[in-house]
mmCIF file of C-alpha atoms in Angstrom:
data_model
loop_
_atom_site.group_PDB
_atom_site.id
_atom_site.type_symbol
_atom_site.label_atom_id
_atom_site.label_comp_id
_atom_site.label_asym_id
_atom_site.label_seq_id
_atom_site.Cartn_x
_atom_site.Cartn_y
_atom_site.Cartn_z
ATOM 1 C CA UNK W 1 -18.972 -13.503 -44.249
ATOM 2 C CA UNK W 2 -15.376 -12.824 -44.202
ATOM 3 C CA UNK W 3 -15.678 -10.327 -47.230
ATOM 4 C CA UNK W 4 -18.588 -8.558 -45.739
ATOM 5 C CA UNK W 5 -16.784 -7.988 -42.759
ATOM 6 C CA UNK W 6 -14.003 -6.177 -44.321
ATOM 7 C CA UNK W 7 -15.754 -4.481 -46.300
ATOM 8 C CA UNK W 8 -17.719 -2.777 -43.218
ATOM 9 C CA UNK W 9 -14.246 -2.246 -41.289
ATOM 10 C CA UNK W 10 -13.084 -0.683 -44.722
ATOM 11 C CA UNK W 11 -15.926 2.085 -44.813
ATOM 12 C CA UNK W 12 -15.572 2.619 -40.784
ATOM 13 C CA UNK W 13 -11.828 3.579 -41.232
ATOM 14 C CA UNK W 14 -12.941 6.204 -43.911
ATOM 15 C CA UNK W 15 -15.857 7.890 -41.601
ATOM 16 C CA UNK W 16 -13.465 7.739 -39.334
ATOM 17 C CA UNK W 17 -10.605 9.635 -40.802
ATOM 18 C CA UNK W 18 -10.897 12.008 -43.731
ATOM 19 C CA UNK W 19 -14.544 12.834 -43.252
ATOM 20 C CA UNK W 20 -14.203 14.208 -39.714
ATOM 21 C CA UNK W 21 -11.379 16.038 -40.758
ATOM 22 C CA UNK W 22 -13.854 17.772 -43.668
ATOM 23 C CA UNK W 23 -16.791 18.178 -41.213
ATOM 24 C CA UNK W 24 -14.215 19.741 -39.128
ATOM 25 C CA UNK W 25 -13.041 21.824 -41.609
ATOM 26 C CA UNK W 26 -16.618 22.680 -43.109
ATOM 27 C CA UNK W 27 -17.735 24.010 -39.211
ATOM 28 C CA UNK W 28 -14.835 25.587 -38.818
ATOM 29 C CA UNK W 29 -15.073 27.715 -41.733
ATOM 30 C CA UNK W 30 -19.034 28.512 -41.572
ATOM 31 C CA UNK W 31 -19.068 29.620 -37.599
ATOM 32 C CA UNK W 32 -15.991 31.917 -38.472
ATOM 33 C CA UNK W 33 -17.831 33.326 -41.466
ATOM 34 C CA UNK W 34 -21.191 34.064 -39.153
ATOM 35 C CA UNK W 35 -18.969 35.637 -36.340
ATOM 36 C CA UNK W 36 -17.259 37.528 -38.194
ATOM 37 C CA UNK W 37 -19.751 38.826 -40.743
ATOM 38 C CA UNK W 38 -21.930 39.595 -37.058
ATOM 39 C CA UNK W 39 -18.996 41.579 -35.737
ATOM 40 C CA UNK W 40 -18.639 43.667 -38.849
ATOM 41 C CA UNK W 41 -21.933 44.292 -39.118
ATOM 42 C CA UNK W 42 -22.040 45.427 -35.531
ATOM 43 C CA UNK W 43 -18.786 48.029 -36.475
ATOM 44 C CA UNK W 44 -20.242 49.357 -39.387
ATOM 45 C CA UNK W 45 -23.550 49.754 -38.158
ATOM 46 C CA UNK W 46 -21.852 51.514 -35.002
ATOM 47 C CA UNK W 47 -19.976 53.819 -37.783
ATOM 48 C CA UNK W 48 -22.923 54.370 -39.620
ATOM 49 C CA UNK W 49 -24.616 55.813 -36.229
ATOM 50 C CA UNK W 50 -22.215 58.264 -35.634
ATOM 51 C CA UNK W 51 -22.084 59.350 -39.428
ATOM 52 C CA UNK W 52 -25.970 60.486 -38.869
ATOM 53 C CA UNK W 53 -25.542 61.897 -35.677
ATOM 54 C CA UNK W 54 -22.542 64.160 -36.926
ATOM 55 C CA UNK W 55 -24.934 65.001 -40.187
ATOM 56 C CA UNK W 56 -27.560 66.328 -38.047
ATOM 57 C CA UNK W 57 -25.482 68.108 -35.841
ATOM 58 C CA UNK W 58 -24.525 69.711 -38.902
ATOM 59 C CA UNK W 59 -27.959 70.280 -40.176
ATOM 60 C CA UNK W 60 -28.665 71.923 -36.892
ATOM 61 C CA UNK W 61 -25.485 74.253 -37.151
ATOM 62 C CA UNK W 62 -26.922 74.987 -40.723
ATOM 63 C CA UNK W 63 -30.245 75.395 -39.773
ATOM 64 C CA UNK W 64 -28.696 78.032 -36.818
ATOM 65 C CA UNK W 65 -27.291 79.879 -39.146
ATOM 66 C CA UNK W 66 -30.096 80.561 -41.377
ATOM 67 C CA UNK W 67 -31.657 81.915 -38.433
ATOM 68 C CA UNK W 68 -29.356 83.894 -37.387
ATOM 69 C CA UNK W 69 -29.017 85.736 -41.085
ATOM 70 C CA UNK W 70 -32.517 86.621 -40.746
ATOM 71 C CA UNK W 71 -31.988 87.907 -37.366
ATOM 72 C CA UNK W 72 -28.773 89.895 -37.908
ATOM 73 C CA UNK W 73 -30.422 92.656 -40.054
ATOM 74 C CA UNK W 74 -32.829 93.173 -42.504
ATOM 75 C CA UNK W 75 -32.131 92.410 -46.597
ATOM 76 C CA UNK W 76 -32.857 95.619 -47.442
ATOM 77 C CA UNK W 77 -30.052 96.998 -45.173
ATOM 78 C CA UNK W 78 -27.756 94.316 -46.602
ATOM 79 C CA UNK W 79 -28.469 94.983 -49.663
ATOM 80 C CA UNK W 80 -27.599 98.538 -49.401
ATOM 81 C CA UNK W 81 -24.197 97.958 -49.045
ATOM 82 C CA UNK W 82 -24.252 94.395 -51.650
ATOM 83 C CA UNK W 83 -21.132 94.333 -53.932
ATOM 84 C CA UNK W 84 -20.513 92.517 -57.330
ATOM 85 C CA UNK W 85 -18.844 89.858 -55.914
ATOM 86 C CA UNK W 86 -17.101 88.285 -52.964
ATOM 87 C CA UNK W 87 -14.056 90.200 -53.046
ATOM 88 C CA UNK W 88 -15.499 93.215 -52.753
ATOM 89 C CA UNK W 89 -18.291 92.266 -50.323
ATOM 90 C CA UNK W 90 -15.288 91.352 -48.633
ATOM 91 C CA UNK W 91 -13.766 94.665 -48.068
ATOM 92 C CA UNK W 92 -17.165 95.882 -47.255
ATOM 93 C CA UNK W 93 -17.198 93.643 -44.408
ATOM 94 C CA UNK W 94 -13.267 94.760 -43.522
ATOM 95 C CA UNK W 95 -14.114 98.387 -43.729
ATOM 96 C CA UNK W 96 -17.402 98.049 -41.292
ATOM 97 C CA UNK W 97 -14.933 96.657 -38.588
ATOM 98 C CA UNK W 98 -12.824 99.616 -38.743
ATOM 99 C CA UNK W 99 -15.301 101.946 -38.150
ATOM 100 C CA UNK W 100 -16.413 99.666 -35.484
ATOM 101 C CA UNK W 101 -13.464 99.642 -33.719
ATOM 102 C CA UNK W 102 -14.003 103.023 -31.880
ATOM 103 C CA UNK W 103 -16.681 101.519 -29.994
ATOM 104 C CA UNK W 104 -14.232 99.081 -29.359
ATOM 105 C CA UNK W 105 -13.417 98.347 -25.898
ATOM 106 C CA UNK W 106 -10.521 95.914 -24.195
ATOM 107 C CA UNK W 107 -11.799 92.686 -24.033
ATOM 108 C CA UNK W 108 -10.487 89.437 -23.275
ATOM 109 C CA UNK W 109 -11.531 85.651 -22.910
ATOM 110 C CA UNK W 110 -10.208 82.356 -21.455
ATOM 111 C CA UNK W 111 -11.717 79.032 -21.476
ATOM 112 C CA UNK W 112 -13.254 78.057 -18.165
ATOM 113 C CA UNK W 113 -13.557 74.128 -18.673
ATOM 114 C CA UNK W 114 -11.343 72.118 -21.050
ATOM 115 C CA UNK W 115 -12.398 70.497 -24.284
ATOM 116 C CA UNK W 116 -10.334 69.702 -27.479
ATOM 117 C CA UNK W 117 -11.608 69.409 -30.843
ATOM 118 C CA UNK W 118 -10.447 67.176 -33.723
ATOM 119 C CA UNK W 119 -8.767 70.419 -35.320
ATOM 120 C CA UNK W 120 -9.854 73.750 -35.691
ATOM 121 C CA UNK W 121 -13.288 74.715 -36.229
ATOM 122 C CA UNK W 122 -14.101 77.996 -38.193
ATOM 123 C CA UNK W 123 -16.963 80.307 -37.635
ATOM 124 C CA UNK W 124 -19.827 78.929 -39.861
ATOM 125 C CA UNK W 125 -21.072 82.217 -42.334
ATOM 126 C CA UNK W 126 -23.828 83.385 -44.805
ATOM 127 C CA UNK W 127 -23.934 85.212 -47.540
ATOM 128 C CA UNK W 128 -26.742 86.762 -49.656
ATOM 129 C CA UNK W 129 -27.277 87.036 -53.252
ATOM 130 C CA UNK W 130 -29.906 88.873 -54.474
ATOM 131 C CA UNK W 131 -31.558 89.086 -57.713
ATOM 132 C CA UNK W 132 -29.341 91.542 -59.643
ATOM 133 C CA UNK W 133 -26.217 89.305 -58.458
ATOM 134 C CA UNK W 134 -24.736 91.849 -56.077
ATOM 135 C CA UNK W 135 -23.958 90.132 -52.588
ATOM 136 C CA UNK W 136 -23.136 90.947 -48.947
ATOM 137 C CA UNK W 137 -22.451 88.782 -45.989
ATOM 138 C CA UNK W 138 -25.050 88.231 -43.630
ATOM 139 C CA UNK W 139 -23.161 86.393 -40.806
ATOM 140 C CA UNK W 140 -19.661 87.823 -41.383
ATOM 141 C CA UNK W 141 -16.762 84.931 -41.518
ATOM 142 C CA UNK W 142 -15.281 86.299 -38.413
ATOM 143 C CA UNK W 143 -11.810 83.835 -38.549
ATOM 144 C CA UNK W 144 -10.762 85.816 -41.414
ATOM 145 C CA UNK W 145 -11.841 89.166 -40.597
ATOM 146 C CA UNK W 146 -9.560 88.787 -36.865
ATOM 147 C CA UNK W 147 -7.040 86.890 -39.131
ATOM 148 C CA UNK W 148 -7.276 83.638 -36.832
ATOM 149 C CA UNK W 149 -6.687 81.834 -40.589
ATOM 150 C CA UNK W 150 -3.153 81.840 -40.906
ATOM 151 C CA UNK W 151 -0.666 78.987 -41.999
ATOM 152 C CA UNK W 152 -0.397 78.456 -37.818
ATOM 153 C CA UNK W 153 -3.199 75.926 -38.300
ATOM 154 C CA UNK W 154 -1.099 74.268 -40.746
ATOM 155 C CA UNK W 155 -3.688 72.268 -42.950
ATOM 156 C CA UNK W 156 -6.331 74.667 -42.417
ATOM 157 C CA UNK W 157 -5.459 77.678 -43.916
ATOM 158 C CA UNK W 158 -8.497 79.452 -43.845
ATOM 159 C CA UNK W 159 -7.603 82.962 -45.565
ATOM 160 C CA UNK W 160 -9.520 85.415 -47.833
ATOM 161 C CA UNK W 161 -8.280 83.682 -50.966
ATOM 162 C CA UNK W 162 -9.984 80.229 -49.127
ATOM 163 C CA UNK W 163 -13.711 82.062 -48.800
ATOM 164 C CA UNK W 164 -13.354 83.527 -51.664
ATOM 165 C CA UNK W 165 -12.678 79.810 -53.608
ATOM 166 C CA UNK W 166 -15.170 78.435 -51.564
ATOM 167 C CA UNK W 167 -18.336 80.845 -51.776
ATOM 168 C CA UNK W 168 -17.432 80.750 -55.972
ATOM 169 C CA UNK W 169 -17.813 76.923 -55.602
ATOM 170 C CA UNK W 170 -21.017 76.442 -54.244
ATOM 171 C CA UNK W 171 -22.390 79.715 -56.179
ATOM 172 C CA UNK W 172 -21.188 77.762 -59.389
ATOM 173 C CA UNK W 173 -22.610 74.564 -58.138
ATOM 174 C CA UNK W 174 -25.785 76.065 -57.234
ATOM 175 C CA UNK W 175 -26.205 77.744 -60.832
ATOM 176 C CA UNK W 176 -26.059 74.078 -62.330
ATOM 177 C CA UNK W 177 -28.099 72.513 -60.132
ATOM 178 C CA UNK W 178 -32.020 72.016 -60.426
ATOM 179 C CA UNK W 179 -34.902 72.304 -58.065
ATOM 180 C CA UNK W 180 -34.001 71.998 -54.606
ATOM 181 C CA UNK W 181 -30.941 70.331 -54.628
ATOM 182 C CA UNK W 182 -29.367 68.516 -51.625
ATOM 183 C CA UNK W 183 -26.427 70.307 -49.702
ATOM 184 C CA UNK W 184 -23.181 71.010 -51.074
ATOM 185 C CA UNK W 185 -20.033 69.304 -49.604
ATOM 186 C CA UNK W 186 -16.884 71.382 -50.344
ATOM 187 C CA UNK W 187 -13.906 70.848 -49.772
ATOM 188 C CA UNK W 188 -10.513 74.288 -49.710
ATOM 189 C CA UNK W 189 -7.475 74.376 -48.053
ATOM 190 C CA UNK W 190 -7.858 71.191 -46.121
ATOM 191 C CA UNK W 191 -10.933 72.039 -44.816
ATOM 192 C CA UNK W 192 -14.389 70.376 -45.798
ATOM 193 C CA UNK W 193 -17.675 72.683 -45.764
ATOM 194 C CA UNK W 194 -21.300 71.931 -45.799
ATOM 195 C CA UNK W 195 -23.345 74.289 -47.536
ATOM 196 C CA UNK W 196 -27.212 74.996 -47.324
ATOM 197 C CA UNK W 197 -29.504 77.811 -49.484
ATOM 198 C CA UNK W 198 -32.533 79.155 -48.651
ATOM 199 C CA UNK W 199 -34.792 82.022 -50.781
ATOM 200 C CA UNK W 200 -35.341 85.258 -48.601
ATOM 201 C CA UNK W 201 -38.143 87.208 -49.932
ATOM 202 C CA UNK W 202 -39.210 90.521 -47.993
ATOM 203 C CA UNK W 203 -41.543 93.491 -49.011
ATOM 204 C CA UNK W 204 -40.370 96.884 -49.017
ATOM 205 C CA UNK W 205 -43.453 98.482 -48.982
ATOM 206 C CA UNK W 206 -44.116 96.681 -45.661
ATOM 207 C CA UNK W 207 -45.279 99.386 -43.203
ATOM 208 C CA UNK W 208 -47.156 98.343 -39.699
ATOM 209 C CA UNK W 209 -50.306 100.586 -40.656
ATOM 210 C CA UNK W 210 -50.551 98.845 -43.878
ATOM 211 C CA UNK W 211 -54.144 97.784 -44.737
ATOM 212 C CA UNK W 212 -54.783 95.262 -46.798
ATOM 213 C CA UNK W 213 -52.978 91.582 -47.939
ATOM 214 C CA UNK W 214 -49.291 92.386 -46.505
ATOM 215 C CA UNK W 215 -48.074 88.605 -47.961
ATOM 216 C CA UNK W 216 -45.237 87.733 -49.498
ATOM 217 C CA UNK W 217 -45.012 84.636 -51.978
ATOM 218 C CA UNK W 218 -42.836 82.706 -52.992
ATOM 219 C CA UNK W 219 -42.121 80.679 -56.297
ATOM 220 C CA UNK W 220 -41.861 77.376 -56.347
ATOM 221 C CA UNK W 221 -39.337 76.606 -58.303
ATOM 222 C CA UNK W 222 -36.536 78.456 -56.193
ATOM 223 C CA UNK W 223 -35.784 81.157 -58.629
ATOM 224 C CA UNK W 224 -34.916 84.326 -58.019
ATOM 225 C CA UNK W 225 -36.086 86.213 -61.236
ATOM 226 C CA UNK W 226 -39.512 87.944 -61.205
ATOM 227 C CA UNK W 227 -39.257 88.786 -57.587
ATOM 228 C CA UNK W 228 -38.364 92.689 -58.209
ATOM 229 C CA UNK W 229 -41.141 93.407 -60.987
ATOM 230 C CA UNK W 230 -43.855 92.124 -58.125
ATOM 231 C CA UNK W 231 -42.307 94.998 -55.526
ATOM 232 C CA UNK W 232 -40.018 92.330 -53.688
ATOM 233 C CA UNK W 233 -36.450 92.047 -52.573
ATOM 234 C CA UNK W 234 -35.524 88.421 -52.669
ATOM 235 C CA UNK W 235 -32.392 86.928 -52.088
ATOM 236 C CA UNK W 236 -30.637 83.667 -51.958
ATOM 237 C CA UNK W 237 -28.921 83.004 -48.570
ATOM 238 C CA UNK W 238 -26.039 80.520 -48.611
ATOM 239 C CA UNK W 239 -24.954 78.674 -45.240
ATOM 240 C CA UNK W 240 -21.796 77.529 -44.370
ATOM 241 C CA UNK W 241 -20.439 75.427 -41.723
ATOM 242 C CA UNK W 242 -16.925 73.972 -41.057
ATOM 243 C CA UNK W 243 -17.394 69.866 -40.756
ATOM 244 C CA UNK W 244 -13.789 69.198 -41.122
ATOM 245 C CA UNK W 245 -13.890 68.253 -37.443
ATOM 246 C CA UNK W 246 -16.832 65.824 -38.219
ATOM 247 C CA UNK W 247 -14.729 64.365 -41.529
ATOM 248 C CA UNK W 248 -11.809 63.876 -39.151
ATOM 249 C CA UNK W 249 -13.519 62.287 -36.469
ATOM 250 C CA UNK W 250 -15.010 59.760 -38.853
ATOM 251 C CA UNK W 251 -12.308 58.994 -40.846
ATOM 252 C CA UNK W 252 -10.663 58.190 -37.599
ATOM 253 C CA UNK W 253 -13.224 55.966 -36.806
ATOM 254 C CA UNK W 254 -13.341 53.944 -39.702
ATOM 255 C CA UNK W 255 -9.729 53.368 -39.179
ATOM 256 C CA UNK W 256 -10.406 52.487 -35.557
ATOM 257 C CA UNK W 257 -13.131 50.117 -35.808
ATOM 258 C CA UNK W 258 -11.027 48.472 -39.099
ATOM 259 C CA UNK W 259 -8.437 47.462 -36.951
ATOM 260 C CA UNK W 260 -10.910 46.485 -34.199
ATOM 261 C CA UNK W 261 -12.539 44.863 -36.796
ATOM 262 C CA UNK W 262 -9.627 42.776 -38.535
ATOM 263 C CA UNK W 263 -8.616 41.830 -34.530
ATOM 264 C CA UNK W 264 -11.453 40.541 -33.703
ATOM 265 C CA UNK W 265 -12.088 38.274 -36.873
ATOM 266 C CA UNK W 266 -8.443 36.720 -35.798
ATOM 267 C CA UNK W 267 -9.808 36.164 -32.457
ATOM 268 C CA UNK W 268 -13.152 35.128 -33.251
ATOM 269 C CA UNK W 269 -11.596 32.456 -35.638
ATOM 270 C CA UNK W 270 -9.222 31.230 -33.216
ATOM 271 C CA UNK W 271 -12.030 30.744 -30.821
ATOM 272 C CA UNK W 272 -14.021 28.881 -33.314
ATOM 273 C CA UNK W 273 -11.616 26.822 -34.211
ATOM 274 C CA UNK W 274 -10.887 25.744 -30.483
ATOM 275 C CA UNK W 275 -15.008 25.303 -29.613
ATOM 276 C CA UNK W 276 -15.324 23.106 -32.348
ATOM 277 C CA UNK W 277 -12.266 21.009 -31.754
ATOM 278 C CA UNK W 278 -13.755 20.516 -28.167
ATOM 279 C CA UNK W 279 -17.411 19.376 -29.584
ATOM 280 C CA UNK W 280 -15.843 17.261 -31.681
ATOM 281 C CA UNK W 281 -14.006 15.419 -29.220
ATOM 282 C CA UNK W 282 -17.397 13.085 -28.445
ATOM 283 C CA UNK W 283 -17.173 12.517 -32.115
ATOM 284 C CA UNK W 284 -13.465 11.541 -32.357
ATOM 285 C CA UNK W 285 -13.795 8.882 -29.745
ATOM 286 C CA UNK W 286 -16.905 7.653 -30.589
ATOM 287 C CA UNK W 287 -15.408 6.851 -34.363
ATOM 288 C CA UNK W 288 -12.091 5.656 -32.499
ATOM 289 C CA UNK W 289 -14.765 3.113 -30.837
ATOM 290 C CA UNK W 290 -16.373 1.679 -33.971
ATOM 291 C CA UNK W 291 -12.927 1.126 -35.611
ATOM 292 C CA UNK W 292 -12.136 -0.822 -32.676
ATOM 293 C CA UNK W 293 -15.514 -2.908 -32.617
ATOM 294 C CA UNK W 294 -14.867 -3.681 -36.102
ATOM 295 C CA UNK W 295 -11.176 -4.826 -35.877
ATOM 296 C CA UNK W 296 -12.150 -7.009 -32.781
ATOM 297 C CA UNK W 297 -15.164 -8.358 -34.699
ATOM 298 C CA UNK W 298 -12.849 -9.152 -37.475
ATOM 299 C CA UNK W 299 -10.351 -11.032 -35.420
ATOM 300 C CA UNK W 300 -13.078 -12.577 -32.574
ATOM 301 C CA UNK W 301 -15.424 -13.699 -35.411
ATOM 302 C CA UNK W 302 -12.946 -15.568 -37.902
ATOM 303 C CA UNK W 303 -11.694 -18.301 -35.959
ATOM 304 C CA UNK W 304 -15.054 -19.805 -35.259
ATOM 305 C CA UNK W 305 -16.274 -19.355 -38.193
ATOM 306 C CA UNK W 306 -13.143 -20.897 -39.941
ATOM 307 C CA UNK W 307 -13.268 -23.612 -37.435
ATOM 308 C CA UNK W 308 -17.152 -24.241 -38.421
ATOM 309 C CA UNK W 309 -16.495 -23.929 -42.059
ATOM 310 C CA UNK W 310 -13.348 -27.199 -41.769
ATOM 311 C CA UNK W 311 -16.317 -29.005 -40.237
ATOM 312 C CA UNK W 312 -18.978 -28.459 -42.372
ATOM 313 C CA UNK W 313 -16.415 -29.589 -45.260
ATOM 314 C CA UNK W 314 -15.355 -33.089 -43.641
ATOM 315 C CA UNK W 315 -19.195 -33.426 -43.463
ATOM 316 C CA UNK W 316 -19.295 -33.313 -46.973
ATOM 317 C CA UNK W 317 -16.574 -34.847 -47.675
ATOM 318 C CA UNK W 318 -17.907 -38.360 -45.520
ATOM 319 C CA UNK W 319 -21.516 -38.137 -46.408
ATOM 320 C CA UNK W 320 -21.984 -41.653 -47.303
ATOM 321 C CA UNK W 321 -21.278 -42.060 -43.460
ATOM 322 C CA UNK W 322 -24.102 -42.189 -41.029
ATOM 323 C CA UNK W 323 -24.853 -39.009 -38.593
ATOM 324 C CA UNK W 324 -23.932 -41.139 -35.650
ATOM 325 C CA UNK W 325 -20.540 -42.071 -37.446
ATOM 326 C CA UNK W 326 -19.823 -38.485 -37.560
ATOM 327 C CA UNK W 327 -20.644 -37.209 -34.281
ATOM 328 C CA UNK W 328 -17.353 -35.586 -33.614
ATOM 329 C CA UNK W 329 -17.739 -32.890 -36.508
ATOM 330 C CA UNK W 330 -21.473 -32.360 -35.455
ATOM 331 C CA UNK W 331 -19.905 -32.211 -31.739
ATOM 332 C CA UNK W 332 -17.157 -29.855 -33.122
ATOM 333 C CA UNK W 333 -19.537 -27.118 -35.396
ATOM 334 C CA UNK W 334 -21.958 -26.912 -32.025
ATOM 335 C CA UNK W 335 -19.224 -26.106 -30.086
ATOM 336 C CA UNK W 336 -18.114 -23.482 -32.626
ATOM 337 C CA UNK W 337 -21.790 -21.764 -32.882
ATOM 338 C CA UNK W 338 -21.117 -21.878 -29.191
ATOM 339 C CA UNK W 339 -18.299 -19.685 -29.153
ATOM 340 C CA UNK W 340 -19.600 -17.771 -31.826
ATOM 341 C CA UNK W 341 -22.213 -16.693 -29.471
ATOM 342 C CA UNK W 342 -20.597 -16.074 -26.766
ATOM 343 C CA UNK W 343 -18.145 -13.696 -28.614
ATOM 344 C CA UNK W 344 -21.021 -11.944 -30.290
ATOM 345 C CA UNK W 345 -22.293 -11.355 -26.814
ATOM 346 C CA UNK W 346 -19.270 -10.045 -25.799
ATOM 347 C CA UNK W 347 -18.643 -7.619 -28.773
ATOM 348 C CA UNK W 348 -22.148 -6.201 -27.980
ATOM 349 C CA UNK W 349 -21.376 -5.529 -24.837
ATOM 350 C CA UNK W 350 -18.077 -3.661 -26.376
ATOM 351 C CA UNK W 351 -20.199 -1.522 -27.918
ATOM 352 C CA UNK W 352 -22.675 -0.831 -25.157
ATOM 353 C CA UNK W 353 -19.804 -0.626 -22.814
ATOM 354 C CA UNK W 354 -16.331 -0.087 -24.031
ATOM 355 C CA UNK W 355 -14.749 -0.583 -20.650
ATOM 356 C CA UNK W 356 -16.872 -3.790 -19.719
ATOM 357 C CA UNK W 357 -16.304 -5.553 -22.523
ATOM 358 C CA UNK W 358 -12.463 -5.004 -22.204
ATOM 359 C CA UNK W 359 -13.299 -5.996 -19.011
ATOM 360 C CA UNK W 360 -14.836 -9.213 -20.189
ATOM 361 C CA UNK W 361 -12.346 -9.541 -23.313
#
């Protein structure tokens, strides 16, 4: 009995010590994990919103200035004055402005309401390129006509040599691309562009009397040969828009919600760590409870039963004595079961009732 008991108290002490420290561990380590894989999710899925909403603003601004191509003037009047290539459309564009400016009159603007933007935003421009290769802007880059792209913007020196690097980017992109490719991200001077393309086809021949199919098709495969030889002027209109403000605004984002991110995991942890130390607490005592019914079992059980064991050996040791002879050991080992009841009893109640049985105790 002895050996069973200590065995018993043995594995108590154990469950008692190193394994609530591991559970502890093991909780604390899992609910931080969930938190704070919840929290980043949250972040990124809050950076992720934005990201679309800034891409279809700038599909919108893209799509606005398609329209507005189209709207500006006819191809056939832009391509009446189409040059070789950009620097030359260029000074097309320059020289129109001067003899523009003697319907010029003094103008001048100030903002009613105040707003601030990430950093400067230039005016979004298109530029046609028809068949032959010869260009012309559509929607004129107007920052660099006024000369609003100096060095003052610092970063965002957004000069002639800039649009000129940029519209040979995305015409040499375009070249090697296939079918329908997706928009072009470019990125001069500091600045970072989204370009579109769309194929402008138009009829010269077009008159309002005309009778007859007045239609104008289109091939499917986006190219531009094979137009001219079926009576058409087709041309393919490239889009620009300045999302450096978007790129900004997101990259400051991300950094924002990182550190938001990387805060809250040390908070989230901490706060873990303290829940879990507080619902453990029930735990803690009630181990601290069975060591202590075990080491008062030990010590309330063993005199009794060392007591009853000294009897039943002088028993055995007098056997060719009668029963009656030997009354006082039979007296003794009943009034050891006796107390071994009673401080069975009175462990049970220990564990029922801690307090009662130290009461009782």
């Amino acid at each position: 009995m002895s050996a069973v008991f200590n065995n018993g108290q043995k594995d108590g002490l154990t469950a008692g010590g190193g394994d609530l420290r591991a559970l502890r561990k093991r909780l604390w380590l899992r609910s931080s994990m969930l938190v704070c894989s919840i929290l980043v999710f949250a972040l990124a899925a809050a950076w992720v919103a934005s990201a679309f909403s800034a891409r279809d603003a700038n599909n919108v601004a893209l799509q606005n200035v398609m329209t507005d191509s189209l709207n500006r003037g006819s191809l056939m009047e832009a391509y009446e004055g189409a040059k070789p290539d950009v620097p030359q459309a260029f000074a097309g564009l320059i020289e129109s402005s001067k003899e523009e400016a003697g319907d010029w009159k003094p103008t001048a603007t100030a903002p009613d309401t105040y707003y601030s933007l990430s950093g400067p935003v230039q005016s979004p421009f298109s530029l046609a390129v028809f068949e032959g290769g010869s260009m012309a802007f559509l929607v004129p880059p107007h920052n660099v006509i006024s000369g609003d792209g100096d060095p003052l913007y610092g970063a965002f020196n957004w000069c002639e040599s800039a649009l000129e690097e940029l519209t040979n980017i995305a015409l040499s992109n375009r070249a090697d691309a296939g079918k329908r490719p997706k928009p072009q991200y470019i990125k001069v001077h500091g600045m970072t562009w989204k370009c579109a393309t769309e194929i402008a086809v138009t009829s010269p021949r077009y008159s309002k009397d005309a009778t007859g199919d007045s239609g104008v098709s289109l091939y499917s495969d986006g190219r531009l040969e094979g137009y001219e030889k079926d009576g058409y002027l087709a041309a393919r209109v490239y889009a620009f828009v300045d999302i450096t403000s978007s790129v900004i605004y997101l990259r400051r984002m991300a950094m924002f919600l990182a550190a938001v991110g990387v805060a809250g995991c040390v908070v989230l942890v901490l706060v873990c760590r303290r829940i879990i130390d507080r619902a453990l607490v029930p735990v803690a005592e009630s181990q601290a409870r069975q060591r202590e019914f075990l080491i008062k079992a030990s010590h309330e059980l063993k005199t009794p039963m060392a007591s009853l064991s000294s009897n039943l050996d002088a028993l055995v040791a007098n056997s060719a004595e009668t029963v009656a002879s030997q009354e006082r050991w039979t007296k003794n080992m009943r009034e050891d079961i006796d107390e071994l009841a009673d401080r069975t009893c009175r462990l049970l109640d220990l564990v029922a009732d801690p307090e009662r049985g130290d009461s009782k105790a």
